[in-house]
Tab-separated table of C-alpha atoms in Angstrom:
chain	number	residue	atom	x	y	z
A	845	UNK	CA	-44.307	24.345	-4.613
A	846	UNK	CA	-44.745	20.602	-3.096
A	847	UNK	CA	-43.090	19.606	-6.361
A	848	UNK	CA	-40.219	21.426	-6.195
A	849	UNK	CA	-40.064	20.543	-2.307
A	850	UNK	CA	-40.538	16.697	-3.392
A	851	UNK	CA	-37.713	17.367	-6.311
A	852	UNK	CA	-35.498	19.077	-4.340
A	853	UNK	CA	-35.528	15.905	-1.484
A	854	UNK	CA	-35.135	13.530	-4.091
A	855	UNK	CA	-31.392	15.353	-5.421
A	856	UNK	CA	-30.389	15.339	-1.908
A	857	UNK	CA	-31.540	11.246	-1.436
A	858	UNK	CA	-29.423	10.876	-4.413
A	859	UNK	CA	-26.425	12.777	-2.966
A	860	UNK	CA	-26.556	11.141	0.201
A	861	UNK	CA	-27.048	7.958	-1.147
A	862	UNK	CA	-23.725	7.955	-3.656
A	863	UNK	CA	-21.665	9.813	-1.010
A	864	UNK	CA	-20.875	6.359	0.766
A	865	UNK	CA	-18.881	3.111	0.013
A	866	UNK	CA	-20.437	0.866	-2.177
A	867	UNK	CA	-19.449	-3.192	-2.343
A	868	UNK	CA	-20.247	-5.338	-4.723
A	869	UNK	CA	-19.292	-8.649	-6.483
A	870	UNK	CA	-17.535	-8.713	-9.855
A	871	UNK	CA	-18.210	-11.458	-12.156
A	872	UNK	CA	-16.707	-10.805	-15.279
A	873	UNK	CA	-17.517	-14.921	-16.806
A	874	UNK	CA	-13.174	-14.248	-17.227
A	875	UNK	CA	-12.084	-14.403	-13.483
A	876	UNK	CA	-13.078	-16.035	-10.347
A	877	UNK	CA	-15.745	-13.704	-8.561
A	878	UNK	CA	-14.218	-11.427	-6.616
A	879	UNK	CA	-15.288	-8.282	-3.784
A	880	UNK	CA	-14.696	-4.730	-4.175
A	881	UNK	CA	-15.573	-1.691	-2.273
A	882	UNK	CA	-15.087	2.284	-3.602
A	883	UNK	CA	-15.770	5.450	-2.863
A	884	UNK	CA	-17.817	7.966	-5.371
A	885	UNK	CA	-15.346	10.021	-7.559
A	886	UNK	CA	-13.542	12.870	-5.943
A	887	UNK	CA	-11.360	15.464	-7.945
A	888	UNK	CA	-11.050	12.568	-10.575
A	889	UNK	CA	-9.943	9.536	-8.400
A	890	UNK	CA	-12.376	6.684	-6.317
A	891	UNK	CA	-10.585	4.712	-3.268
A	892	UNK	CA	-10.787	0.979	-3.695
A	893	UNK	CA	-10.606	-2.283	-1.742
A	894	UNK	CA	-9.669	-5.458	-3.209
A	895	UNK	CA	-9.001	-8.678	-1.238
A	896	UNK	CA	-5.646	-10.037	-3.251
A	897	UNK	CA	-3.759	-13.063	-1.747
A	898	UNK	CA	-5.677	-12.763	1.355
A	899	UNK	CA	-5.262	-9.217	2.099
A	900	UNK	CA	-7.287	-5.823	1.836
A	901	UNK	CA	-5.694	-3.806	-0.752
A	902	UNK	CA	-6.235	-0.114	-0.078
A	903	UNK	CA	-5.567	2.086	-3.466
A	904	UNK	CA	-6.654	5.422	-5.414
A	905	UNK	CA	-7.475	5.110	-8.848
A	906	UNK	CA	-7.742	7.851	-11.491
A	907	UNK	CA	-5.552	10.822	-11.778
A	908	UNK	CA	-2.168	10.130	-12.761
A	909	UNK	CA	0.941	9.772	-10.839
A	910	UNK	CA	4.916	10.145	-11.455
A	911	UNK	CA	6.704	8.380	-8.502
A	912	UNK	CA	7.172	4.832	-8.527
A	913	UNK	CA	6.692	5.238	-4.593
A	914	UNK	CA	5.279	8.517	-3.881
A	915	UNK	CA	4.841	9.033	0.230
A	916	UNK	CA	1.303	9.185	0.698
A	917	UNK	CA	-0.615	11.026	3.626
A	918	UNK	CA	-4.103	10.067	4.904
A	919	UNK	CA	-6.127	12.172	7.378
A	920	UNK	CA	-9.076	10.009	8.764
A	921	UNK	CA	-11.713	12.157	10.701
A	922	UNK	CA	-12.924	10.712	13.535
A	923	UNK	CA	-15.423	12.346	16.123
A	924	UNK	CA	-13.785	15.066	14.605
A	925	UNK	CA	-10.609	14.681	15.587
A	926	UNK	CA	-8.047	14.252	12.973
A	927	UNK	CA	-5.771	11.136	12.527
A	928	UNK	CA	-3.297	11.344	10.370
A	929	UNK	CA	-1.166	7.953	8.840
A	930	UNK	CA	1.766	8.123	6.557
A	931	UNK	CA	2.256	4.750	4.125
A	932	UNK	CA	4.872	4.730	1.245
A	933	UNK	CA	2.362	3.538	-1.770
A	934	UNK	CA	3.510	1.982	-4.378
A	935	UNK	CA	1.965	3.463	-7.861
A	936	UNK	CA	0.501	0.577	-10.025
A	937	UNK	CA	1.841	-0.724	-13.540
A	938	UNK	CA	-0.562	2.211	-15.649
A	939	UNK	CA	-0.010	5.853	-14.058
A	940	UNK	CA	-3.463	5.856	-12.802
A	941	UNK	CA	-3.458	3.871	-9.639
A	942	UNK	CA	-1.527	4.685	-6.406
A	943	UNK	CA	-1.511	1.060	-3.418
A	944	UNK	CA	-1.557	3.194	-0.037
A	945	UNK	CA	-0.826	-0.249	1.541
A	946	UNK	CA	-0.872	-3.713	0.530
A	947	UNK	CA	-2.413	-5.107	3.818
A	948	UNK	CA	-5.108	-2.882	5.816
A	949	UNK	CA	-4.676	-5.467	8.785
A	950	UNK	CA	-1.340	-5.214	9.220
A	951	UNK	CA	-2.213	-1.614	10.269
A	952	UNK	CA	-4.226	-2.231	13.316
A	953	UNK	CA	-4.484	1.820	14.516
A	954	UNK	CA	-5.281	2.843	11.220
A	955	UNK	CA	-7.716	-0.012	9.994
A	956	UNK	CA	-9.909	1.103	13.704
A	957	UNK	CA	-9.727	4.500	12.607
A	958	UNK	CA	-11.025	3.449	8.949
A	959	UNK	CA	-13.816	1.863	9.881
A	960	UNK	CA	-14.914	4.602	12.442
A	961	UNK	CA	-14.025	7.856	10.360
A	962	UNK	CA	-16.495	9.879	8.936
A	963	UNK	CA	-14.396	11.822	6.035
A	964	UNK	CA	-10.532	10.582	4.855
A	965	UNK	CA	-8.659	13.069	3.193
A	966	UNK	CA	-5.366	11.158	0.971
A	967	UNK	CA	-2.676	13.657	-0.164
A	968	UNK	CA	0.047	11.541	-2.877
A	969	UNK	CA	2.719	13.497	-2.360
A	970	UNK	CA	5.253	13.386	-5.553
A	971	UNK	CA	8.842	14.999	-6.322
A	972	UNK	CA	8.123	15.492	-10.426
A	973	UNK	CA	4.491	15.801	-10.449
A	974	UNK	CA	1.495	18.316	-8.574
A	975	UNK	CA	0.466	16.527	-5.467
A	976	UNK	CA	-2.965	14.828	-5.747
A	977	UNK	CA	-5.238	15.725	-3.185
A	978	UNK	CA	-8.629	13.638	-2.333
A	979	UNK	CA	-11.430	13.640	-0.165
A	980	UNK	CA	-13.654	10.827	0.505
A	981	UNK	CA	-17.447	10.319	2.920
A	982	UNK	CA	-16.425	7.125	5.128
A	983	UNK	CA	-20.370	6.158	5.569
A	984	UNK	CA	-20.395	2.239	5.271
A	985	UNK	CA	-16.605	1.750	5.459
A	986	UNK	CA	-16.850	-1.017	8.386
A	987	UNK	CA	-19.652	-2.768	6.411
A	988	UNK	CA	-17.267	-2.548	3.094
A	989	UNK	CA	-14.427	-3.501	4.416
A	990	UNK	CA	-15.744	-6.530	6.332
A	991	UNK	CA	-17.654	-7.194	2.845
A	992	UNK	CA	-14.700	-7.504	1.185
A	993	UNK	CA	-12.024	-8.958	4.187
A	994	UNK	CA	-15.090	-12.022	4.718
């Protein structure tokens, strides 16, 4: 019994532990080093952030996507309340990657409610394509984003 007690804790560690943002940096020996955060898979898509040309880059990657510039919807949850933001991405040069915005900062209302949220929810909304719906833990988001933005 204390094994499967001591098993059963351990799964859950494990789940708790990759249901956050992770950051890291990439050195690939090809590119300058560079930061990244993301988000565990959900429904076949992670959320990354990338600091390009001194901005946080915000995207979904995996799935695929029609629109060049499908309208995109994301819900943060904060305290429970729900805040919902409404970007135009911009889907990438492969069909796999959606930018919800090409600068976080220059969102002030949503970047607060990113790094306070506790669950975002991103709907891509397309015209020739099923919508993609995602839902991602926010634990560590302040700490990734500031990771990556410093």
């Amino acid at each position: 019994m204390k094994r499967i007690f001591l098993f059963a804790m351990a799964v859950l560690t494990v789940g708790i532990i990759n249901a956050q943002w992770s950051f890291k940096t990439v050195k690939n020996g090809l590119d300058k080093p560079y930061k990244v955060a993301y988000t565990p898979e959900n429904n076949g898509a992670e959320a990354y952030m990338l600091f390009v040309d001194s901005a946080v880059v915000l995207e979904i990657s995996g799935g695929y996507y029609c629109d060049k510039e499908p309208n995109v919807d994301v819900v943060l949850v904060v305290n429970g309340v729900d805040n919902k933001f409404e970007f135009e991405g911009y889907k990438g040069s492969t069909s796999d990657v959606v930018y919800l915005t090409w600068d976080m900062e220059l969102h002030p209302e949503f970047l607060n409610a990113f790094k306070l949220a506790s669950i975002m929810r991103v709907r891509i909304n397309e015209s020739s394509c099923a919508n993609a719906i995602y839902t991602y833990k926010m634990t560590s988001s302040k700490a990734a984003f500031d990771y990556v933005r410093n």
